[in-house]
């Protein structure tokens, strides 16, 4: 049994997991190594339990020539043995626990200079918002190789999840809450992005592709998309709050902001505070950044974003807003204030 | 019933209650724990079968990546019914209501449970709950899985009302049964049966009762909140009105993690009875086995969030849950090692019941190991909610609970019916089930690790080969159970008379005729030592020490 275990351990050691399921991101942070470590002790446990069961079943089987009332040896326990098989597994679990804990904190650590992308789950598609791009994307996402990514993930309706098997990481997209998923793509290729949390009848088809491409290809794709943004903002010009149109603002709000904000009183929080009466709420005379609720300051928060006690408010780039969008939004917010 | 009455029941020879005469009182509204046990066995057995049919429908759908056998809507209903029926209507009533009711009072030398009328009431919450659940098929079935996470479960319409009501109703029965069993074990043990002389199945039943009593209240809160959300539009789970989605997951798993131990601890008890009987020697490390059962039960209340490692709890909350989940592996390991060690130096009788238990040792070990893998948060981030998780739960629930239950059926069948089953048919059943079980569920680990999520009606065509293999194995696995039914019917018609103690076992239920008389024990037995002293005289007062312990099957 020791020999079989040893062979299995060697086989596990030389097994290139990468060949079975490619590793395409450094979020791997040793997840595969941890998995292998668990296989290392799983193999002998499995072999020894099964081996002894089989061996004892043959060795001690009742034989025809034994008396019908034959019994086994009256062994009620062997204390040292029992101590061993309590203490050894406990130690093993301590090692596994420490290793897992270290890896776990690595997973939560943001990387410097990360590309911040908003990912929003919908029944039944993924939406991604890139900083600096006006339109949202619903499938066939691009990510540059070797650049750290922080996915800010949430959901517009029910619980979904964000999983790229080749990146090895997954988090749920929970409505009313933003989670950050950090990873760095390291392999050029096309990988599936799948939802694993049951989300209704479209769940089985909630799959799309993530394209990890070279920086040059990414830049090409990005500037192509950006030209459209530029074309749009050229026609819009610089921020001109007076030109805001309420109905346009409302449409943008529902598309971009309602994931995180309710059009209700400040206390009716979703991810961020409710935004009704933002210009005239006696209970909240100041904005979250401490400034007075003037149209300019509200526009400032929408443009620059803000991260305070409540959470992270993405900036206009991340939300893909042009300056005319901001003006429209402010106009809409004003119309919703007494 | 006051303590006095219980004392009287225990000490005198007076009948607890007169034997019923009418058919209705004897077989329908019976207060006899043995009849109630059989009633539970029949209804929960039927539910397991029905649930199995839903599972086969799932597997038919998954033979092809874009199969049209079921619509996604029907597919979602199928896995919801499969899980719901299996957990609350099949396995839990089977291991507590059926085995607990029939075996536990006999093993402690009692004439019935502490509250026989309450016991009848518990059972009669069960068939109505089944009807409520099944009637939802006519009105719009629940379809978000046995976990019914909101908000998606609240989109399903009226189905969720049926689902919560049905589960709540069986929950009432389960709680009352737990109360009943706990009282019975504490107050009604035969004189001389100290805690350390209790058979291990009795230990298991008592610990399970504590788990049910404490945990089911959390389930009631979870169900209640869904019900109120649907019926009165209370925004518990609507973030746009101040609700919090993960609250439900906390309440649900605060119940459902202990519940998986409600499903397995009685089976630990069954296994701990079958092994000494057929090894014909005392169980190895009785005290450590009993102690590990208690510590598993305690730990099981402190690990619920390991089902929520991806739900956004953050590193500092997940950390303690991860460590405590890993710790559960220690008492679980103790059990597996002690059972294996009991085989050493045995005089082993490889009956069908014993084969199922050996099969259990093999498969449950795999389930325990995959449990550890899922408990490590970084690895769980890859495996969570995939077919790897589906493989884990089936190695512990099919390879663990169901294998143990079938072993228990082969073991106690002669006691219940007075007749033996066919051993050769039984062995065929074992080998076919064991082989096709592994063929069905082992590949699920791989398909999950490679990227297939759970609860999907359609999947990436890259996984077609493995899925087809899994489905074919699943059909054969279901087919292997036909042998059990053939065997059971054959035994009822033609089986040889079993006699009181065909296996040569030593716990009290084998010291009385098969099937046991209405009052179980004419005189209350006295107990002088542990039941597992093979080779020594029986540790009971006359006449319970005169049964032969030579196997006669
Ligand atoms: C060594 C002992 C065990 C450990 C460490 C363990 C650990 C885990 C973990 C961490 C999960 C959650 C995985 C995820 O959602 O990503 C899980 C799921 C599950 N476990 Fe275990 N487990 C063990 C034994 C058992 C036993 C004995 C049973 C039942 C008899 C069981 C039944 C289940 C079920 C039903 C689920 C899935 C629930 C669902 O999401 O539908 N486990 N286990
Ligand atoms: Cu989904
Ligand atoms: Cu659990």
mmCIF file of N, CA, C and O and ligand atoms in Angstrom, chain B residues 87 146-147 149 252-253 256-257 259-261 263-265 268 303 306-310 324-330 332-333 364 367-376 380-381 383-386 389-390 392-394 396-397 400-401 454-455, ligand 1:
data_model
loop_
_atom_site.group_PDB
_atom_site.id
_atom_site.type_symbol
_atom_site.label_atom_id
_atom_site.label_comp_id
_atom_site.label_asym_id
_atom_site.label_seq_id
_atom_site.Cartn_x
_atom_site.Cartn_y
_atom_site.Cartn_z
ATOM 1 N N UNK B 87 -33.825 15.346 0.243
ATOM 2 C CA UNK B 87 -33.350 15.779 1.557
ATOM 3 C C UNK B 87 -34.455 15.674 2.607
ATOM 4 O O UNK B 87 -34.312 14.978 3.610
ATOM 5 N N UNK B 146 -33.027 23.057 -4.324
ATOM 6 C CA UNK B 146 -33.451 22.801 -2.945
ATOM 7 C C UNK B 146 -33.028 23.932 -2.018
ATOM 8 O O UNK B 146 -33.535 24.059 -0.913
ATOM 9 N N UNK B 147 -32.093 24.799 -2.491
ATOM 10 C CA UNK B 147 -31.627 25.890 -1.644
ATOM 11 C C UNK B 147 -32.494 27.143 -1.797
ATOM 12 O O UNK B 147 -32.471 28.001 -0.937
ATOM 13 N N UNK B 149 -32.463 30.077 -3.212
ATOM 14 C CA UNK B 149 -31.917 31.396 -2.893
ATOM 15 C C UNK B 149 -32.804 32.495 -3.477
ATOM 16 O O UNK B 149 -33.092 32.482 -4.668
ATOM 17 N N UNK B 252 -30.404 29.919 5.932
ATOM 18 C CA UNK B 252 -30.578 28.609 5.307
ATOM 19 C C UNK B 252 -29.463 27.663 5.715
ATOM 20 O O UNK B 252 -29.708 26.518 6.097
ATOM 21 N N UNK B 253 -28.218 28.122 5.651
ATOM 22 C CA UNK B 253 -27.109 27.209 5.945
ATOM 23 C C UNK B 253 -26.919 26.997 7.436
ATOM 24 O O UNK B 253 -26.344 25.993 7.844
ATOM 25 N N UNK B 256 -28.986 24.170 7.248
ATOM 26 C CA UNK B 256 -28.703 23.084 6.324
ATOM 27 C C UNK B 256 -27.332 22.466 6.509
ATOM 28 O O UNK B 256 -27.134 21.340 6.103
ATOM 29 N N UNK B 257 -26.380 23.185 7.112
ATOM 30 C CA UNK B 257 -25.164 22.426 7.388
ATOM 31 C C UNK B 257 -25.403 21.396 8.476
ATOM 32 O O UNK B 257 -25.119 20.224 8.251
ATOM 33 N N UNK B 259 -28.051 20.054 9.009
ATOM 34 C CA UNK B 259 -28.941 19.068 8.394
ATOM 35 C C UNK B 259 -28.173 17.997 7.646
ATOM 36 O O UNK B 259 -28.589 16.844 7.619
ATOM 37 N N UNK B 260 -27.035 18.345 7.033
ATOM 38 C CA UNK B 260 -26.312 17.271 6.362
ATOM 39 C C UNK B 260 -25.793 16.276 7.393
ATOM 40 O O UNK B 260 -25.643 15.094 7.102
ATOM 41 N N UNK B 261 -25.594 16.748 8.628
ATOM 42 C CA UNK B 261 -25.209 15.794 9.673
ATOM 43 C C UNK B 261 -26.415 15.055 10.240
ATOM 44 O O UNK B 261 -26.278 13.927 10.709
ATOM 45 N N UNK B 263 -28.459 13.968 8.316
ATOM 46 C CA UNK B 263 -28.538 12.922 7.309
ATOM 47 C C UNK B 263 -27.489 11.841 7.480
ATOM 48 O O UNK B 263 -27.663 10.740 6.994
ATOM 49 N N UNK B 264 -26.363 12.166 8.078
ATOM 50 C CA UNK B 264 -25.293 11.176 8.088
ATOM 51 C C UNK B 264 -25.071 10.567 9.474
ATOM 52 O O UNK B 264 -24.662 9.420 9.580
ATOM 53 N N UNK B 265 -25.337 11.303 10.563
ATOM 54 C CA UNK B 265 -25.010 10.751 11.882
ATOM 55 C C UNK B 265 -25.799 9.472 12.185
ATOM 56 O O UNK B 265 -25.224 8.492 12.667
ATOM 57 N N UNK B 268 -23.932 6.843 10.562
ATOM 58 C CA UNK B 268 -22.766 6.448 11.362
ATOM 59 C C UNK B 268 -23.199 5.406 12.392
ATOM 60 O O UNK B 268 -22.493 4.442 12.667
ATOM 61 N N UNK B 303 -19.864 26.082 11.147
ATOM 62 C CA UNK B 303 -19.200 26.039 9.841
ATOM 63 C C UNK B 303 -20.109 26.461 8.688
ATOM 64 O O UNK B 303 -19.720 26.361 7.534
ATOM 65 N N UNK B 306 -19.229 28.032 5.209
ATOM 66 C CA UNK B 306 -18.391 27.445 4.152
ATOM 67 C C UNK B 306 -19.201 27.201 2.876
ATOM 68 O O UNK B 306 -18.631 26.887 1.843
ATOM 69 N N UNK B 307 -20.517 27.366 2.949
ATOM 70 C CA UNK B 307 -21.322 27.310 1.721
ATOM 71 C C UNK B 307 -21.374 28.679 1.042
ATOM 72 O O UNK B 307 -22.001 28.815 -0.002
ATOM 73 N N UNK B 308 -20.783 29.685 1.667
ATOM 74 C CA UNK B 308 -20.934 31.063 1.196
ATOM 75 C C UNK B 308 -19.583 31.726 0.955
ATOM 76 O O UNK B 308 -19.469 32.939 1.037
ATOM 77 N N UNK B 309 -18.565 30.923 0.654
ATOM 78 C CA UNK B 309 -17.224 31.499 0.489
ATOM 79 C C UNK B 309 -17.148 32.469 -0.687
ATOM 80 O O UNK B 309 -16.248 33.295 -0.754
ATOM 81 N N UNK B 310 -18.065 32.373 -1.644
ATOM 82 C CA UNK B 310 -18.013 33.306 -2.774
ATOM 83 C C UNK B 310 -19.055 34.407 -2.641
ATOM 84 O O UNK B 310 -19.225 35.204 -3.541
ATOM 85 N N UNK B 324 -12.560 25.903 10.949
ATOM 86 C CA UNK B 324 -13.454 24.993 11.666
ATOM 87 C C UNK B 324 -13.956 23.877 10.749
ATOM 88 O O UNK B 324 -14.096 22.734 11.179
ATOM 89 N N UNK B 325 -14.191 24.200 9.471
ATOM 90 C CA UNK B 325 -14.633 23.146 8.545
ATOM 91 C C UNK B 325 -13.552 22.093 8.388
ATOM 92 O O UNK B 325 -13.835 20.898 8.319
ATOM 93 N N UNK B 326 -12.317 22.558 8.319
ATOM 94 C CA UNK B 326 -11.235 21.579 8.183
ATOM 95 C C UNK B 326 -11.142 20.714 9.430
ATOM 96 O O UNK B 326 -10.861 19.511 9.347
ATOM 97 N N UNK B 327 -11.431 21.318 10.594
ATOM 98 C CA UNK B 327 -11.342 20.546 11.835
ATOM 99 C C UNK B 327 -12.340 19.391 11.856
ATOM 100 O O UNK B 327 -12.085 18.351 12.453
ATOM 101 N N UNK B 328 -13.512 19.571 11.204
ATOM 102 C CA UNK B 328 -14.502 18.484 11.208
ATOM 103 C C UNK B 328 -13.918 17.220 10.602
ATOM 104 O O UNK B 328 -14.334 16.119 10.917
ATOM 105 N N UNK B 329 -12.933 17.400 9.719
ATOM 106 C CA UNK B 329 -12.330 16.215 9.116
ATOM 107 C C UNK B 329 -11.687 15.322 10.176
ATOM 108 O O UNK B 329 -11.580 14.111 9.980
ATOM 109 N N UNK B 330 -11.267 15.902 11.313
ATOM 110 C CA UNK B 330 -10.557 15.097 12.312
ATOM 111 C C UNK B 330 -11.486 14.050 12.952
ATOM 112 O O UNK B 330 -11.200 12.845 12.868
ATOM 113 N N UNK B 332 -14.234 13.022 11.792
ATOM 114 C CA UNK B 332 -14.720 12.148 10.718
ATOM 115 C C UNK B 332 -13.678 11.078 10.413
ATOM 116 O O UNK B 332 -14.013 9.895 10.251
ATOM 117 N N UNK B 333 -12.412 11.500 10.379
ATOM 118 C CA UNK B 333 -11.335 10.545 10.162
ATOM 119 C C UNK B 333 -11.289 9.494 11.260
ATOM 120 O O UNK B 333 -11.160 8.297 10.983
ATOM 121 N N UNK B 364 -17.491 6.920 1.236
ATOM 122 C CA UNK B 364 -17.610 8.047 2.157
ATOM 123 C C UNK B 364 -16.247 8.705 2.384
ATOM 124 O O UNK B 364 -16.155 9.918 2.570
ATOM 125 N N UNK B 367 -15.804 11.198 -0.217
ATOM 126 C CA UNK B 367 -16.638 12.371 0.063
ATOM 127 C C UNK B 367 -16.029 13.247 1.141
ATOM 128 O O UNK B 367 -16.099 14.476 1.066
ATOM 129 N N UNK B 368 -15.416 12.634 2.147
ATOM 130 C CA UNK B 368 -14.786 13.416 3.208
ATOM 131 C C UNK B 368 -13.605 14.204 2.668
ATOM 132 O O UNK B 368 -13.403 15.374 3.009
ATOM 133 N N UNK B 369 -12.825 13.560 1.794
ATOM 134 C CA UNK B 369 -11.647 14.241 1.252
ATOM 135 C C UNK B 369 -12.064 15.413 0.361
ATOM 136 O O UNK B 369 -11.510 16.515 0.450
ATOM 137 N N UNK B 370 -13.079 15.206 -0.500
ATOM 138 C CA UNK B 370 -13.496 16.330 -1.334
ATOM 139 C C UNK B 370 -14.089 17.434 -0.470
ATOM 140 O O UNK B 370 -14.008 18.614 -0.828
ATOM 141 N N UNK B 371 -14.655 17.055 0.685
ATOM 142 C CA UNK B 371 -15.150 18.069 1.612
ATOM 143 C C UNK B 371 -14.022 18.967 2.078
ATOM 144 O O UNK B 371 -14.161 20.192 2.134
ATOM 145 N N UNK B 372 -12.875 18.363 2.389
ATOM 146 C CA UNK B 372 -11.727 19.172 2.819
ATOM 147 C C UNK B 372 -11.302 20.109 1.696
ATOM 148 O O UNK B 372 -10.972 21.274 1.910
ATOM 149 N N UNK B 373 -11.331 19.586 0.455
ATOM 150 C CA UNK B 373 -10.923 20.429 -0.674
ATOM 151 C C UNK B 373 -11.842 21.645 -0.792
ATOM 152 O O UNK B 373 -11.395 22.758 -1.048
ATOM 153 N N UNK B 374 -13.149 21.421 -0.598
ATOM 154 C CA UNK B 374 -14.093 22.526 -0.705
ATOM 155 C C UNK B 374 -13.967 23.484 0.475
ATOM 156 O O UNK B 374 -14.365 24.642 0.391
ATOM 157 N N UNK B 375 -13.427 22.990 1.582
ATOM 158 C CA UNK B 375 -13.322 23.845 2.760
ATOM 159 C C UNK B 375 -12.178 24.837 2.633
ATOM 160 O O UNK B 375 -12.134 25.830 3.353
ATOM 161 N N UNK B 376 -11.225 24.584 1.753
ATOM 162 C CA UNK B 376 -10.107 25.507 1.560
ATOM 163 C C UNK B 376 -10.567 26.615 0.615
ATOM 164 O O UNK B 376 -10.780 26.388 -0.571
ATOM 165 N N UNK B 380 -11.969 26.401 -3.150
ATOM 166 C CA UNK B 380 -13.424 26.482 -3.295
ATOM 167 C C UNK B 380 -13.827 27.541 -4.310
ATOM 168 O O UNK B 380 -14.838 27.390 -5.003
ATOM 169 N N UNK B 381 -13.031 28.604 -4.406
ATOM 170 C CA UNK B 381 -13.351 29.628 -5.410
ATOM 171 C C UNK B 381 -13.370 29.032 -6.800
ATOM 172 O O UNK B 381 -14.034 29.540 -7.689
ATOM 173 N N UNK B 383 -14.025 25.597 -7.276
ATOM 174 C CA UNK B 383 -14.925 24.439 -7.324
ATOM 175 C C UNK B 383 -16.371 24.756 -6.986
ATOM 176 O O UNK B 383 -17.281 24.004 -7.346
ATOM 177 N N UNK B 384 -16.593 25.861 -6.285
ATOM 178 C CA UNK B 384 -17.936 26.150 -5.787
ATOM 179 C C UNK B 384 -18.974 26.172 -6.910
ATOM 180 O O UNK B 384 -18.722 26.731 -7.979
ATOM 181 N N UNK B 385 -20.136 25.578 -6.621
ATOM 182 C CA UNK B 385 -21.281 25.602 -7.539
ATOM 183 C C UNK B 385 -20.987 24.999 -8.901
ATOM 184 O O UNK B 385 -21.598 25.347 -9.901
ATOM 185 N N UNK B 386 -20.032 24.057 -8.940
ATOM 186 C CA UNK B 386 -19.791 23.312 -10.173
ATOM 187 C C UNK B 386 -20.174 21.852 -9.942
ATOM 188 O O UNK B 386 -20.589 21.467 -8.857
ATOM 189 N N UNK B 389 -18.870 20.063 -6.846
ATOM 190 C CA UNK B 389 -19.696 20.117 -5.639
ATOM 191 C C UNK B 389 -20.784 19.046 -5.703
ATOM 192 O O UNK B 389 -21.064 18.371 -4.718
ATOM 193 N N UNK B 390 -21.358 18.869 -6.888
ATOM 194 C CA UNK B 390 -22.382 17.837 -7.047
ATOM 195 C C UNK B 390 -21.781 16.464 -6.742
ATOM 196 O O UNK B 390 -22.401 15.618 -6.083
ATOM 197 N N UNK B 392 -19.219 15.874 -4.727
ATOM 198 C CA UNK B 392 -19.014 15.797 -3.268
ATOM 199 C C UNK B 392 -20.306 15.397 -2.571
ATOM 200 O O UNK B 392 -20.324 14.466 -1.776
ATOM 201 N N UNK B 393 -21.399 16.075 -2.877
ATOM 202 C CA UNK B 393 -22.604 15.787 -2.098
ATOM 203 C C UNK B 393 -23.114 14.390 -2.394
ATOM 204 O O UNK B 393 -23.678 13.756 -1.528
ATOM 205 N N UNK B 394 -22.852 13.887 -3.603
ATOM 206 C CA UNK B 394 -23.336 12.528 -3.848
ATOM 207 C C UNK B 394 -22.416 11.478 -3.249
ATOM 208 O O UNK B 394 -22.885 10.412 -2.861
ATOM 209 N N UNK B 396 -21.039 11.830 -0.358
ATOM 210 C CA UNK B 396 -21.422 11.749 1.052
ATOM 211 C C UNK B 396 -22.873 11.315 1.230
ATOM 212 O O UNK B 396 -23.195 10.626 2.195
ATOM 213 N N UNK B 397 -23.759 11.729 0.317
ATOM 214 C CA UNK B 397 -25.175 11.424 0.545
ATOM 215 C C UNK B 397 -25.613 10.116 -0.112
ATOM 216 O O UNK B 397 -26.404 9.379 0.461
ATOM 217 N N UNK B 400 -22.549 7.742 1.110
ATOM 218 C CA UNK B 400 -22.603 7.685 2.568
ATOM 219 C C UNK B 400 -23.984 7.291 3.037
ATOM 220 O O UNK B 400 -24.259 6.139 3.330
ATOM 221 N N UNK B 401 -24.891 8.272 3.065
ATOM 222 C CA UNK B 401 -26.209 8.025 3.643
ATOM 223 C C UNK B 401 -26.938 6.848 2.979
ATOM 224 O O UNK B 401 -27.357 5.914 3.662
ATOM 225 N N UNK B 454 -23.110 23.750 -11.985
ATOM 226 C CA UNK B 454 -24.257 22.915 -11.623
ATOM 227 C C UNK B 454 -25.545 23.598 -12.091
ATOM 228 O O UNK B 454 -25.545 24.769 -12.458
ATOM 229 N N UNK B 455 -26.649 22.839 -12.084
ATOM 230 C CA UNK B 455 -27.986 23.359 -12.349
ATOM 231 C C UNK B 455 -28.132 23.990 -13.736
ATOM 232 O O UNK B 455 -28.814 24.984 -13.893
HETATM 233 C C1 LIG C 1 -15.063 16.057 6.142
HETATM 234 C C2 LIG C 1 -16.261 16.466 6.201
HETATM 235 C C3 LIG C 1 -16.884 17.506 5.266
HETATM 236 C C4 LIG C 1 -16.398 18.731 4.885
HETATM 237 C C5 LIG C 1 -15.097 19.373 5.314
HETATM 238 C C6 LIG C 1 -17.379 19.300 3.987
HETATM 239 C C7 LIG C 1 -17.269 20.544 3.383
HETATM 240 C C8 LIG C 1 -18.189 21.074 2.511
HETATM 241 C C9 LIG C 1 -18.115 22.381 1.931
HETATM 242 C C10 LIG C 1 -16.975 23.381 2.197
HETATM 243 C C11 LIG C 1 -19.193 22.567 1.137
HETATM 244 C C12 LIG C 1 -19.562 23.810 0.342
HETATM 245 C C13 LIG C 1 -18.913 23.796 -0.963
HETATM 246 C C14 LIG C 1 -19.389 24.902 -1.841
HETATM 247 O O1 LIG C 1 -20.585 25.284 -1.813
HETATM 248 O O2 LIG C 1 -18.551 25.397 -2.590
HETATM 249 C C15 LIG C 1 -19.974 21.371 1.201
HETATM 250 C C16 LIG C 1 -21.153 21.180 0.517
HETATM 251 C C17 LIG C 1 -22.036 20.158 0.812
HETATM 252 N N1 LIG C 1 -21.807 19.111 1.683
HETATM 253 FE FE1 LIG C 1 -20.074 18.742 2.669
HETATM 254 N N2 LIG C 1 -18.430 18.443 3.838
HETATM 255 C C18 LIG C 1 -18.162 17.341 4.611
HETATM 256 C C19 LIG C 1 -18.988 16.262 4.771
HETATM 257 C C20 LIG C 1 -20.298 16.222 4.345
HETATM 258 C C21 LIG C 1 -21.257 15.254 4.771
HETATM 259 C C22 LIG C 1 -20.997 14.133 5.760
HETATM 260 C C23 LIG C 1 -22.416 15.540 4.127
HETATM 261 C C24 LIG C 1 -23.776 14.847 4.184
HETATM 262 C C25 LIG C 1 -24.001 13.652 4.473
HETATM 263 C C26 LIG C 1 -22.183 16.684 3.290
HETATM 264 C C27 LIG C 1 -23.139 17.240 2.471
HETATM 265 C C28 LIG C 1 -22.952 18.363 1.726
HETATM 266 C C29 LIG C 1 -23.960 18.932 0.851
HETATM 267 C C30 LIG C 1 -25.385 18.397 0.629
HETATM 268 C C31 LIG C 1 -23.379 20.054 0.257
HETATM 269 C C32 LIG C 1 -23.938 20.941 -0.848
HETATM 270 C C33 LIG C 1 -25.055 21.795 -0.564
HETATM 271 C C34 LIG C 1 -25.500 22.577 -1.778
HETATM 272 O O3 LIG C 1 -24.905 23.624 -2.066
HETATM 273 O O4 LIG C 1 -26.460 22.152 -2.435
HETATM 274 N N3 LIG C 1 -20.879 17.070 3.454
HETATM 275 N N4 LIG C 1 -19.335 20.466 2.055
#
